[in-house]
Amino acid sequence: SISGELPSPETMVGTNYRDSDAFFNSDSICISDQYIMESYFTRHTSLGDSEFRNFLLLQQCSNKVHTQDSNIVPSTSLIQHRNITGEGSHRNLLTSIKFQLLHLHSESEFRELVIVERLPLGVFADPFELQSLQQRKVFSDVSVFGDTNLELPSFRSNRSVVEIHVEISSRDYENGGISLKLPLHARYQPLDDSGYSRVEFGGPDLFLCSSHVQNQRHEQRRCLVLLIGRLKTETRSVFWDIPAGIRGHTEYVSALTFAAAVLSAFSILVASVLSSKVESCKNSKQS
């Protein structure tokens, strides 16, 4: 979750973008890449909350939003509901976003909602699974950034982030919003006395983006910053208690594992010797 590493952005946590002019003093950010996080990781090697907010500051557009789109400012009542569903080490992060914008112009260029999920340590999203969802038109676009090594245990991995793009229309606003389901998987957790390792999900970052438009130098993608960090949710926090090895059982598990390995090796040796003898008997009979 986001903490107040920087004094000035502290008011951003759990607030609407428009209520935090001390942090963002322009209407939008401008991105030249297909993904917001792609631009971030061209400048950074790891994911940090304060680094990400500083990155957004540097991406502020030099000019204001077009007049026809100036009336799609999100109100402070933008609400989000989140929940973890499923069982075992494979779960789904459900997110319901209620659109409460003042108005959407019929010719507005801002037609794509971008959700940036900065995942906590110990949890990852499978890029191949997400590509399959994109092919089935669940998302218009999706990509994973950061640590994408799916085999690493929690204590050897770094955070990863999922960027989801969803095409929206006036009908979505009329229906009140959209719901998303992001499949997630647990990494092997470090030992813990309780037998569980708890991970907490902060709120995602929401952007309302346009298609790429040509400026004087190169194509840029303009994105309105709707919300940054932890959002207002019906439940204060979203937790996932992931099963972990109990530290007190280490000696017993090690002893049993060693005994099983020795027994397996002995069984293989016996089977190999018996097989050799059977083969020798067959050859002697044939001769």
PDB file of C-alpha atoms in Angstrom:
ATOM      1  CA  SER A   1       0.000   0.000   0.000  1.00  0.00           C
ATOM      2  CA  ILE A   2       1.048   3.586  -0.482  1.00  0.00           C
ATOM      3  CA  SER A   3       2.643   5.325   2.439  1.00  0.00           C
ATOM      4  CA  GLY A   4       3.552   8.970   2.837  1.00  0.00           C
ATOM      5  CA  GLU A   5       7.199   8.867   1.838  1.00  0.00           C
ATOM      6  CA  LEU A   6       6.885  12.341   0.343  1.00  0.00           C
ATOM      7  CA  PRO A   7       5.359  15.117   2.461  1.00  0.00           C
ATOM      8  CA  SER A   8       3.554  16.860  -0.376  1.00  0.00           C
ATOM      9  CA  PRO A   9       1.671  13.868  -1.888  1.00  0.00           C
ATOM     10  CA  GLU A  10       0.309  12.548   1.419  1.00  0.00           C
ATOM     11  CA  THR A  11      -3.065  14.104   0.746  1.00  0.00           C
ATOM     12  CA  MET A  12      -3.322  12.063  -2.457  1.00  0.00           C
ATOM     13  CA  VAL A  13      -3.927   8.798  -0.583  1.00  0.00           C
ATOM     14  CA  GLY A  14      -7.610   7.978  -0.712  1.00  0.00           C
ATOM     15  CA  THR A  15      -8.569  11.253  -2.386  1.00  0.00           C
ATOM     16  CA  ASN A  16      -9.674  12.429  -5.783  1.00  0.00           C
ATOM     17  CA  TYR A  17      -7.135  13.850  -8.196  1.00  0.00           C
ATOM     18  CA  ARG A  18      -8.950  17.181  -8.343  1.00  0.00           C
ATOM     19  CA  ASP A  19      -8.730  17.554  -4.563  1.00  0.00           C
ATOM     20  CA  SER A  20      -4.934  17.433  -4.609  1.00  0.00           C
ATOM     21  CA  ASP A  21      -3.642  20.401  -6.560  1.00  0.00           C
ATOM     22  CA  ALA A  22      -0.581  20.449  -4.271  1.00  0.00           C
ATOM     23  CA  PHE A  23       0.501  17.257  -6.000  1.00  0.00           C
ATOM     24  CA  PHE A  24      -0.912  17.595  -9.527  1.00  0.00           C
ATOM     25  CA  ASN A  25      -1.330  21.084 -10.864  1.00  0.00           C
ATOM     26  CA  SER A  26      -2.217  20.251 -14.464  1.00  0.00           C
ATOM     27  CA  ASP A  27      -5.216  18.584 -16.054  1.00  0.00           C
ATOM     28  CA  SER A  28      -3.462  15.576 -17.499  1.00  0.00           C
ATOM     29  CA  ILE A  29      -0.270  13.665 -18.173  1.00  0.00           C
ATOM     30  CA  CYS A  30       1.161  13.003 -21.638  1.00  0.00           C
ATOM     31  CA  ILE A  31       2.670   9.604 -22.500  1.00  0.00           C
ATOM     32  CA  SER A  32       4.500   8.772 -25.723  1.00  0.00           C
ATOM     33  CA  ASP A  33       4.421   4.980 -25.211  1.00  0.00           C
ATOM     34  CA  GLN A  34       1.549   2.551 -25.562  1.00  0.00           C
ATOM     35  CA  TYR A  35       1.517   1.920 -21.817  1.00  0.00           C
ATOM     36  CA  ILE A  36       1.951   4.304 -18.918  1.00  0.00           C
ATOM     37  CA  MET A  37       4.083   1.748 -17.075  1.00  0.00           C
ATOM     38  CA  GLU A  38       6.199   1.207 -20.181  1.00  0.00           C
ATOM     39  CA  SER A  39       7.236   4.847 -19.934  1.00  0.00           C
ATOM     40  CA  TYR A  40       7.905   4.408 -16.214  1.00  0.00           C
ATOM     41  CA  PHE A  41      10.141   1.342 -16.605  1.00  0.00           C
ATOM     42  CA  THR A  42      12.242   2.987 -19.313  1.00  0.00           C
ATOM     43  CA  ARG A  43      13.463   5.261 -16.495  1.00  0.00           C
ATOM     44  CA  HIS A  44      13.300   2.930 -13.475  1.00  0.00           C
ATOM     45  CA  THR A  45      14.348  -0.666 -12.841  1.00  0.00           C
ATOM     46  CA  SER A  46      11.986  -1.376  -9.930  1.00  0.00           C
ATOM     47  CA  LEU A  47       8.549  -0.316  -8.762  1.00  0.00           C
ATOM     48  CA  GLY A  48       8.378   2.224  -5.953  1.00  0.00           C
ATOM     49  CA  ASP A  49       5.352   4.221  -4.842  1.00  0.00           C
ATOM     50  CA  SER A  50       7.169   7.536  -4.386  1.00  0.00           C
ATOM     51  CA  GLU A  51       9.137   7.028  -7.623  1.00  0.00           C
ATOM     52  CA  PHE A  52       5.895   6.398  -9.509  1.00  0.00           C
ATOM     53  CA  ARG A  53       4.291   9.576  -8.187  1.00  0.00           C
ATOM     54  CA  ASN A  54       7.394  11.585  -9.076  1.00  0.00           C
ATOM     55  CA  PHE A  55       7.265  10.044 -12.549  1.00  0.00           C
ATOM     56  CA  LEU A  56       3.660  11.255 -12.981  1.00  0.00           C
ATOM     57  CA  LEU A  57       4.705  14.745 -11.961  1.00  0.00           C
ATOM     58  CA  LEU A  58       7.291  14.777 -14.733  1.00  0.00           C
ATOM     59  CA  GLN A  59       4.722  13.650 -17.316  1.00  0.00           C
ATOM     60  CA  GLN A  60       2.367  16.585 -16.875  1.00  0.00           C
ATOM     61  CA  CYS A  61       1.137  17.979 -20.184  1.00  0.00           C
ATOM     62  CA  SER A  62       2.278  21.461 -21.060  1.00  0.00           C
ATOM     63  CA  ASN A  63      -1.162  22.461 -22.341  1.00  0.00           C
ATOM     64  CA  LYS A  64      -4.639  22.077 -20.877  1.00  0.00           C
ATOM     65  CA  VAL A  65      -7.356  19.640 -21.894  1.00  0.00           C
ATOM     66  CA  HIS A  66      -9.400  20.582 -24.969  1.00  0.00           C
ATOM     67  CA  THR A  67     -12.434  22.699 -24.244  1.00  0.00           C
ATOM     68  CA  GLN A  68     -14.914  20.043 -25.373  1.00  0.00           C
ATOM     69  CA  ASP A  69     -13.482  17.628 -22.793  1.00  0.00           C
ATOM     70  CA  SER A  70     -13.167  20.054 -19.912  1.00  0.00           C
ATOM     71  CA  ASN A  71     -16.562  18.955 -18.569  1.00  0.00           C
ATOM     72  CA  ILE A  72     -15.664  15.308 -17.922  1.00  0.00           C
ATOM     73  CA  VAL A  73     -14.025  16.103 -14.599  1.00  0.00           C
ATOM     74  CA  PRO A  74     -14.608  13.240 -12.124  1.00  0.00           C
ATOM     75  CA  SER A  75     -16.558  14.163  -9.024  1.00  0.00           C
ATOM     76  CA  THR A  76     -15.277  13.362  -5.537  1.00  0.00           C
ATOM     77  CA  SER A  77     -17.952  10.668  -5.184  1.00  0.00           C
ATOM     78  CA  LEU A  78     -16.158   8.259  -7.539  1.00  0.00           C
ATOM     79  CA  ILE A  79     -16.388   4.971  -5.607  1.00  0.00           C
ATOM     80  CA  GLN A  80     -14.788   1.579  -6.033  1.00  0.00           C
ATOM     81  CA  HIS A  81     -15.577  -1.806  -4.517  1.00  0.00           C
ATOM     82  CA  ARG A  82     -12.918  -4.534  -4.382  1.00  0.00           C
ATOM     83  CA  ASN A  83     -12.852  -8.119  -3.217  1.00  0.00           C
ATOM     84  CA  ILE A  84     -10.754 -11.287  -3.456  1.00  0.00           C
ATOM     85  CA  THR A  85     -12.613 -14.413  -4.588  1.00  0.00           C
ATOM     86  CA  GLY A  86     -11.625 -18.015  -5.185  1.00  0.00           C
ATOM     87  CA  GLU A  87      -9.761 -20.637  -3.208  1.00  0.00           C
ATOM     88  CA  GLY A  88      -6.215 -21.867  -2.763  1.00  0.00           C
ATOM     89  CA  SER A  89      -3.256 -20.180  -4.417  1.00  0.00           C
ATOM     90  CA  HIS A  90      -5.226 -18.956  -7.427  1.00  0.00           C
ATOM     91  CA  ARG A  91      -7.650 -16.104  -6.800  1.00  0.00           C
ATOM     92  CA  ASN A  92      -9.440 -13.289  -8.626  1.00  0.00           C
ATOM     93  CA  LEU A  93      -9.293  -9.620  -7.702  1.00  0.00           C
ATOM     94  CA  LEU A  94     -12.743  -8.200  -8.420  1.00  0.00           C
ATOM     95  CA  THR A  95     -13.015  -4.456  -8.977  1.00  0.00           C
ATOM     96  CA  SER A  96     -16.236  -2.512  -9.528  1.00  0.00           C
ATOM     97  CA  ILE A  97     -15.834   1.090 -10.644  1.00  0.00           C
ATOM     98  CA  LYS A  98     -18.802   3.452 -10.592  1.00  0.00           C
ATOM     99  CA  PHE A  99     -18.564   6.236 -13.143  1.00  0.00           C
ATOM    100  CA  GLN A 100     -19.816   9.461 -11.637  1.00  0.00           C
ATOM    101  CA  LEU A 101     -18.500  11.977 -14.122  1.00  0.00           C
ATOM    102  CA  LEU A 102     -20.401  15.185 -14.653  1.00  0.00           C
ATOM    103  CA  HIS A 103     -20.755  14.654 -18.402  1.00  0.00           C
ATOM    104  CA  LEU A 104     -19.131  12.849 -21.328  1.00  0.00           C
ATOM    105  CA  HIS A 105     -19.096  14.792 -24.558  1.00  0.00           C
ATOM    106  CA  SER A 106     -20.293  12.721 -27.520  1.00  0.00           C
ATOM    107  CA  GLU A 107     -17.111  13.580 -29.433  1.00  0.00           C
ATOM    108  CA  SER A 108     -14.750  13.205 -26.510  1.00  0.00           C
ATOM    109  CA  GLU A 109     -11.317  11.776 -27.277  1.00  0.00           C
ATOM    110  CA  PHE A 110     -11.111  10.178 -23.817  1.00  0.00           C
ATOM    111  CA  ARG A 111     -12.574   6.745 -24.443  1.00  0.00           C
ATOM    112  CA  GLU A 112     -10.209   4.362 -22.694  1.00  0.00           C
ATOM    113  CA  LEU A 113     -10.056   3.619 -18.982  1.00  0.00           C
ATOM    114  CA  VAL A 114      -6.578   2.564 -17.824  1.00  0.00           C
ATOM    115  CA  ILE A 115      -6.278   0.660 -14.544  1.00  0.00           C
ATOM    116  CA  VAL A 116      -2.787   0.291 -13.066  1.00  0.00           C
ATOM    117  CA  GLU A 117      -2.635  -2.437 -10.412  1.00  0.00           C
ATOM    118  CA  ARG A 118       0.569  -2.244  -8.379  1.00  0.00           C
ATOM    119  CA  LEU A 119       0.620  -5.729  -6.892  1.00  0.00           C
ATOM    120  CA  PRO A 120       2.040  -6.417  -3.423  1.00  0.00           C
ATOM    121  CA  LEU A 121       4.976  -8.738  -2.862  1.00  0.00           C
ATOM    122  CA  GLY A 122       4.022 -12.401  -2.873  1.00  0.00           C
ATOM    123  CA  VAL A 123       1.431 -12.102  -5.663  1.00  0.00           C
ATOM    124  CA  PHE A 124       1.817 -12.191  -9.434  1.00  0.00           C
ATOM    125  CA  ALA A 125      -0.273 -12.160 -12.602  1.00  0.00           C
ATOM    126  CA  ASP A 126       0.448 -14.641 -15.394  1.00  0.00           C
ATOM    127  CA  PRO A 127       1.168 -12.691 -18.626  1.00  0.00           C
ATOM    128  CA  PHE A 128       0.100 -15.644 -20.800  1.00  0.00           C
ATOM    129  CA  GLU A 129      -3.219 -15.940 -18.985  1.00  0.00           C
ATOM    130  CA  LEU A 130      -3.839 -12.207 -19.417  1.00  0.00           C
ATOM    131  CA  GLN A 131      -3.016 -12.416 -23.133  1.00  0.00           C
ATOM    132  CA  SER A 132      -5.663 -15.109 -23.430  1.00  0.00           C
ATOM    133  CA  LEU A 133      -8.201 -12.789 -21.791  1.00  0.00           C
ATOM    134  CA  GLN A 134      -7.238 -10.019 -24.203  1.00  0.00           C
ATOM    135  CA  GLN A 135      -7.736 -12.335 -27.172  1.00  0.00           C
ATOM    136  CA  ARG A 136     -11.233 -13.097 -25.848  1.00  0.00           C
ATOM    137  CA  LYS A 137     -11.926  -9.323 -25.752  1.00  0.00           C
ATOM    138  CA  VAL A 138     -12.199  -9.205 -21.951  1.00  0.00           C
ATOM    139  CA  PHE A 139      -9.697  -6.324 -22.036  1.00  0.00           C
ATOM    140  CA  SER A 140      -8.835  -4.121 -24.996  1.00  0.00           C
ATOM    141  CA  ASP A 141      -5.181  -4.301 -23.942  1.00  0.00           C
ATOM    142  CA  VAL A 142      -3.201  -5.604 -20.969  1.00  0.00           C
ATOM    143  CA  SER A 143       0.460  -6.010 -20.023  1.00  0.00           C
ATOM    144  CA  VAL A 144       2.589  -6.967 -17.006  1.00  0.00           C
ATOM    145  CA  PHE A 145       5.664  -4.989 -15.959  1.00  0.00           C
ATOM    146  CA  GLY A 146       8.282  -5.347 -13.246  1.00  0.00           C
ATOM    147  CA  ASP A 147       9.214  -8.796 -11.974  1.00  0.00           C
ATOM    148  CA  THR A 148       7.624 -11.263 -14.406  1.00  0.00           C
ATOM    149  CA  ASN A 149       9.607 -14.339 -13.256  1.00  0.00           C
ATOM    150  CA  LEU A 150       6.782 -16.663 -12.251  1.00  0.00           C
ATOM    151  CA  GLU A 151       9.026 -19.260 -10.571  1.00  0.00           C
ATOM    152  CA  LEU A 152      10.650 -17.096  -7.892  1.00  0.00           C
ATOM    153  CA  PRO A 153       9.477 -17.422  -4.274  1.00  0.00           C
ATOM    154  CA  SER A 154       8.173 -14.351  -2.509  1.00  0.00           C
ATOM    155  CA  PHE A 155      11.380 -13.512  -0.641  1.00  0.00           C
ATOM    156  CA  ARG A 156      13.414 -13.483  -3.887  1.00  0.00           C
ATOM    157  CA  SER A 157      10.984 -11.601  -6.080  1.00  0.00           C
ATOM    158  CA  ASN A 158      10.186  -7.939  -6.618  1.00  0.00           C
ATOM    159  CA  ARG A 159       6.847  -6.223  -7.106  1.00  0.00           C
ATOM    160  CA  SER A 160       5.072  -6.371 -10.433  1.00  0.00           C
ATOM    161  CA  VAL A 161       2.364  -4.206 -11.926  1.00  0.00           C
ATOM    162  CA  VAL A 162      -0.498  -4.938 -14.308  1.00  0.00           C
ATOM    163  CA  GLU A 163      -1.794  -2.268 -16.683  1.00  0.00           C
ATOM    164  CA  ILE A 164      -5.299  -2.924 -18.019  1.00  0.00           C
ATOM    165  CA  HIS A 165      -6.959  -0.962 -20.819  1.00  0.00           C
ATOM    166  CA  VAL A 166     -10.745  -1.019 -21.197  1.00  0.00           C
ATOM    167  CA  GLU A 167     -12.692   0.724 -23.940  1.00  0.00           C
ATOM    168  CA  ILE A 168     -15.623   2.676 -22.496  1.00  0.00           C
ATOM    169  CA  SER A 169     -18.648   4.329 -24.056  1.00  0.00           C
ATOM    170  CA  SER A 170     -21.600   6.465 -23.117  1.00  0.00           C
ATOM    171  CA  ARG A 171     -23.525   3.286 -22.364  1.00  0.00           C
ATOM    172  CA  ASP A 172     -21.012   2.390 -19.656  1.00  0.00           C
ATOM    173  CA  TYR A 173     -21.714   5.714 -17.996  1.00  0.00           C
ATOM    174  CA  GLU A 174     -25.454   5.158 -18.343  1.00  0.00           C
ATOM    175  CA  ASN A 175     -25.079   1.735 -16.714  1.00  0.00           C
ATOM    176  CA  GLY A 176     -23.187   3.307 -13.827  1.00  0.00           C
ATOM    177  CA  GLY A 177     -19.794   1.698 -14.323  1.00  0.00           C
ATOM    178  CA  ILE A 178     -17.884  -1.485 -15.093  1.00  0.00           C
ATOM    179  CA  SER A 179     -16.593  -4.551 -13.244  1.00  0.00           C
ATOM    180  CA  LEU A 180     -13.226  -6.215 -13.816  1.00  0.00           C
ATOM    181  CA  LYS A 181     -11.826  -9.579 -12.743  1.00  0.00           C
ATOM    182  CA  LEU A 182      -8.038  -9.929 -12.588  1.00  0.00           C
ATOM    183  CA  PRO A 183      -6.690 -13.486 -12.062  1.00  0.00           C
ATOM    184  CA  LEU A 184      -3.800 -13.594  -9.573  1.00  0.00           C
ATOM    185  CA  HIS A 185      -1.525 -16.281  -8.199  1.00  0.00           C
ATOM    186  CA  ALA A 186       0.398 -16.641  -4.940  1.00  0.00           C
ATOM    187  CA  ARG A 187       4.136 -17.160  -4.793  1.00  0.00           C
ATOM    188  CA  TYR A 188       5.772 -19.493  -2.275  1.00  0.00           C
ATOM    189  CA  GLN A 189       5.736 -17.551   0.971  1.00  0.00           C
ATOM    190  CA  PRO A 190       8.475 -17.293   3.636  1.00  0.00           C
ATOM    191  CA  LEU A 191       8.081 -19.324   6.827  1.00  0.00           C
ATOM    192  CA  ASP A 192       5.687 -17.905   9.387  1.00  0.00           C
ATOM    193  CA  ASP A 193       4.632 -19.050  12.874  1.00  0.00           C
ATOM    194  CA  SER A 194       0.946 -18.564  12.061  1.00  0.00           C
ATOM    195  CA  GLY A 195       1.071 -20.681   8.910  1.00  0.00           C
ATOM    196  CA  TYR A 196      -0.163 -17.784   6.775  1.00  0.00           C
ATOM    197  CA  SER A 197       1.334 -14.747   5.099  1.00  0.00           C
ATOM    198  CA  ARG A 198      -1.002 -11.768   4.709  1.00  0.00           C
ATOM    199  CA  VAL A 199      -0.707  -9.481   1.686  1.00  0.00           C
ATOM    200  CA  GLU A 200      -2.648  -6.235   1.389  1.00  0.00           C
ATOM    201  CA  PHE A 201      -3.910  -4.710  -1.844  1.00  0.00           C
ATOM    202  CA  GLY A 202      -3.959  -0.950  -2.131  1.00  0.00           C
ATOM    203  CA  GLY A 203      -6.250   0.825  -4.535  1.00  0.00           C
ATOM    204  CA  PRO A 204      -5.230   0.959  -8.200  1.00  0.00           C
ATOM    205  CA  ASP A 205      -4.422   4.072 -10.192  1.00  0.00           C
ATOM    206  CA  LEU A 206      -7.121   5.155 -12.637  1.00  0.00           C
ATOM    207  CA  PHE A 207      -6.576   7.149 -15.818  1.00  0.00           C
ATOM    208  CA  LEU A 208      -8.959   8.207 -18.566  1.00  0.00           C
ATOM    209  CA  CYS A 209      -6.923   8.218 -21.761  1.00  0.00           C
ATOM    210  CA  SER A 210      -7.198   9.346 -25.349  1.00  0.00           C
ATOM    211  CA  SER A 211      -5.790   7.739 -28.444  1.00  0.00           C
ATOM    212  CA  HIS A 212      -2.371   8.885 -29.621  1.00  0.00           C
ATOM    213  CA  VAL A 213      -2.469  12.391 -31.033  1.00  0.00           C
ATOM    214  CA  GLN A 214       0.194  14.155 -33.062  1.00  0.00           C
ATOM    215  CA  ASN A 215       1.876  17.127 -31.439  1.00  0.00           C
ATOM    216  CA  GLN A 216       4.706  19.262 -32.769  1.00  0.00           C
ATOM    217  CA  ARG A 217       7.407  16.638 -32.169  1.00  0.00           C
ATOM    218  CA  HIS A 218       5.879  13.194 -31.863  1.00  0.00           C
ATOM    219  CA  GLU A 219       2.729  11.283 -31.026  1.00  0.00           C
ATOM    220  CA  GLN A 220       1.542  11.516 -27.447  1.00  0.00           C
ATOM    221  CA  ARG A 221      -1.192   9.927 -25.428  1.00  0.00           C
ATOM    222  CA  ARG A 222      -3.078  12.261 -23.102  1.00  0.00           C
ATOM    223  CA  CYS A 223      -4.447  10.783 -19.875  1.00  0.00           C
ATOM    224  CA  LEU A 224      -6.595  12.425 -17.247  1.00  0.00           C
ATOM    225  CA  VAL A 225      -5.536  11.343 -13.768  1.00  0.00           C
ATOM    226  CA  LEU A 226      -8.720  10.213 -12.018  1.00  0.00           C
ATOM    227  CA  LEU A 227      -7.389   8.658  -8.851  1.00  0.00           C
ATOM    228  CA  ILE A 228      -3.963   7.779  -7.481  1.00  0.00           C
ATOM    229  CA  GLY A 229      -3.234   5.191  -4.846  1.00  0.00           C
ATOM    230  CA  ARG A 230      -5.682   3.887  -2.314  1.00  0.00           C
ATOM    231  CA  LEU A 231      -9.261   4.602  -3.388  1.00  0.00           C
ATOM    232  CA  LYS A 232     -12.454   5.023  -1.408  1.00  0.00           C
ATOM    233  CA  THR A 233     -13.839   1.514  -1.074  1.00  0.00           C
ATOM    234  CA  GLU A 234     -16.759  -0.037   0.703  1.00  0.00           C
ATOM    235  CA  THR A 235     -14.272  -2.184   2.593  1.00  0.00           C
ATOM    236  CA  ARG A 236     -11.259  -0.418   4.041  1.00  0.00           C
ATOM    237  CA  SER A 237      -8.630  -2.912   2.872  1.00  0.00           C
ATOM    238  CA  VAL A 238      -8.421  -6.014   0.729  1.00  0.00           C
ATOM    239  CA  PHE A 239      -6.344  -8.845   2.205  1.00  0.00           C
ATOM    240  CA  TRP A 240      -5.257 -12.274   1.023  1.00  0.00           C
ATOM    241  CA  ASP A 241      -4.040 -14.750   3.641  1.00  0.00           C
ATOM    242  CA  ILE A 242      -1.683 -17.032   1.707  1.00  0.00           C
ATOM    243  CA  PRO A 243      -0.705 -20.388   3.267  1.00  0.00           C
ATOM    244  CA  ALA A 244       2.938 -20.523   4.359  1.00  0.00           C
ATOM    245  CA  GLY A 245       5.174 -23.072   6.020  1.00  0.00           C
ATOM    246  CA  ILE A 246       5.173 -23.047   9.829  1.00  0.00           C
ATOM    247  CA  ARG A 247       8.623 -22.239  11.161  1.00  0.00           C
ATOM    248  CA  GLY A 248       8.269 -24.655  14.090  1.00  0.00           C
ATOM    249  CA  HIS A 249       7.772 -27.584  11.708  1.00  0.00           C
ATOM    250  CA  THR A 250      11.064 -27.013   9.888  1.00  0.00           C
ATOM    251  CA  GLU A 251      13.027 -29.779  11.652  1.00  0.00           C
ATOM    252  CA  TYR A 252      10.269 -32.377  11.210  1.00  0.00           C
ATOM    253  CA  VAL A 253       9.744 -31.537   7.539  1.00  0.00           C
ATOM    254  CA  SER A 254      13.503 -31.612   6.883  1.00  0.00           C
ATOM    255  CA  ALA A 255      13.850 -35.001   8.589  1.00  0.00           C
ATOM    256  CA  LEU A 256      10.917 -36.508   6.699  1.00  0.00           C
ATOM    257  CA  THR A 257      12.159 -35.062   3.398  1.00  0.00           C
ATOM    258  CA  PHE A 258      15.630 -36.501   3.975  1.00  0.00           C
ATOM    259  CA  ALA A 259      14.195 -39.920   4.926  1.00  0.00           C
ATOM    260  CA  ALA A 260      11.950 -39.930   1.847  1.00  0.00           C
ATOM    261  CA  ALA A 261      14.901 -39.006  -0.397  1.00  0.00           C
ATOM    262  CA  VAL A 262      17.072 -41.806   1.073  1.00  0.00           C
ATOM    263  CA  LEU A 263      14.243 -44.341   0.739  1.00  0.00           C
ATOM    264  CA  SER A 264      13.610 -43.314  -2.859  1.00  0.00           C
ATOM    265  CA  ALA A 265      17.298 -43.581  -3.740  1.00  0.00           C
ATOM    266  CA  PHE A 266      17.512 -47.021  -2.098  1.00  0.00           C
ATOM    267  CA  SER A 267      14.391 -48.185  -3.966  1.00  0.00           C
ATOM    268  CA  ILE A 268      15.849 -47.059  -7.287  1.00  0.00           C
ATOM    269  CA  LEU A 269      19.118 -48.855  -6.488  1.00  0.00           C
ATOM    270  CA  VAL A 270      17.314 -52.103  -5.590  1.00  0.00           C
ATOM    271  CA  ALA A 271      15.147 -51.902  -8.702  1.00  0.00           C
ATOM    272  CA  SER A 272      18.240 -51.362 -10.847  1.00  0.00           C
ATOM    273  CA  VAL A 273      20.047 -54.376  -9.342  1.00  0.00           C
ATOM    274  CA  LEU A 274      17.013 -56.638  -9.729  1.00  0.00           C
ATOM    275  CA  SER A 275      16.537 -55.510 -13.315  1.00  0.00           C
ATOM    276  CA  SER A 276      20.166 -56.347 -14.097  1.00  0.00           C
ATOM    277  CA  LYS A 277      19.804 -59.826 -12.599  1.00  0.00           C
ATOM    278  CA  VAL A 278      16.609 -60.517 -14.555  1.00  0.00           C
ATOM    279  CA  GLU A 279      18.333 -59.415 -17.744  1.00  0.00           C
ATOM    280  CA  SER A 280      21.310 -61.684 -16.996  1.00  0.00           C
ATOM    281  CA  CYS A 281      19.007 -64.684 -16.408  1.00  0.00           C
ATOM    282  CA  LYS A 282      17.235 -64.098 -19.728  1.00  0.00           C
ATOM    283  CA  ASN A 283      20.508 -63.904 -21.619  1.00  0.00           C
ATOM    284  CA  SER A 284      21.843 -67.085 -20.011  1.00  0.00           C
ATOM    285  CA  LYS A 285      18.688 -69.028 -20.913  1.00  0.00           C
ATOM    286  CA  GLN A 286      18.821 -67.859 -24.504  1.00  0.00           C
ATOM    287  CA  SER A 287      22.414 -68.951 -24.824  1.00  0.00           C
TER     288      SER A 287
END
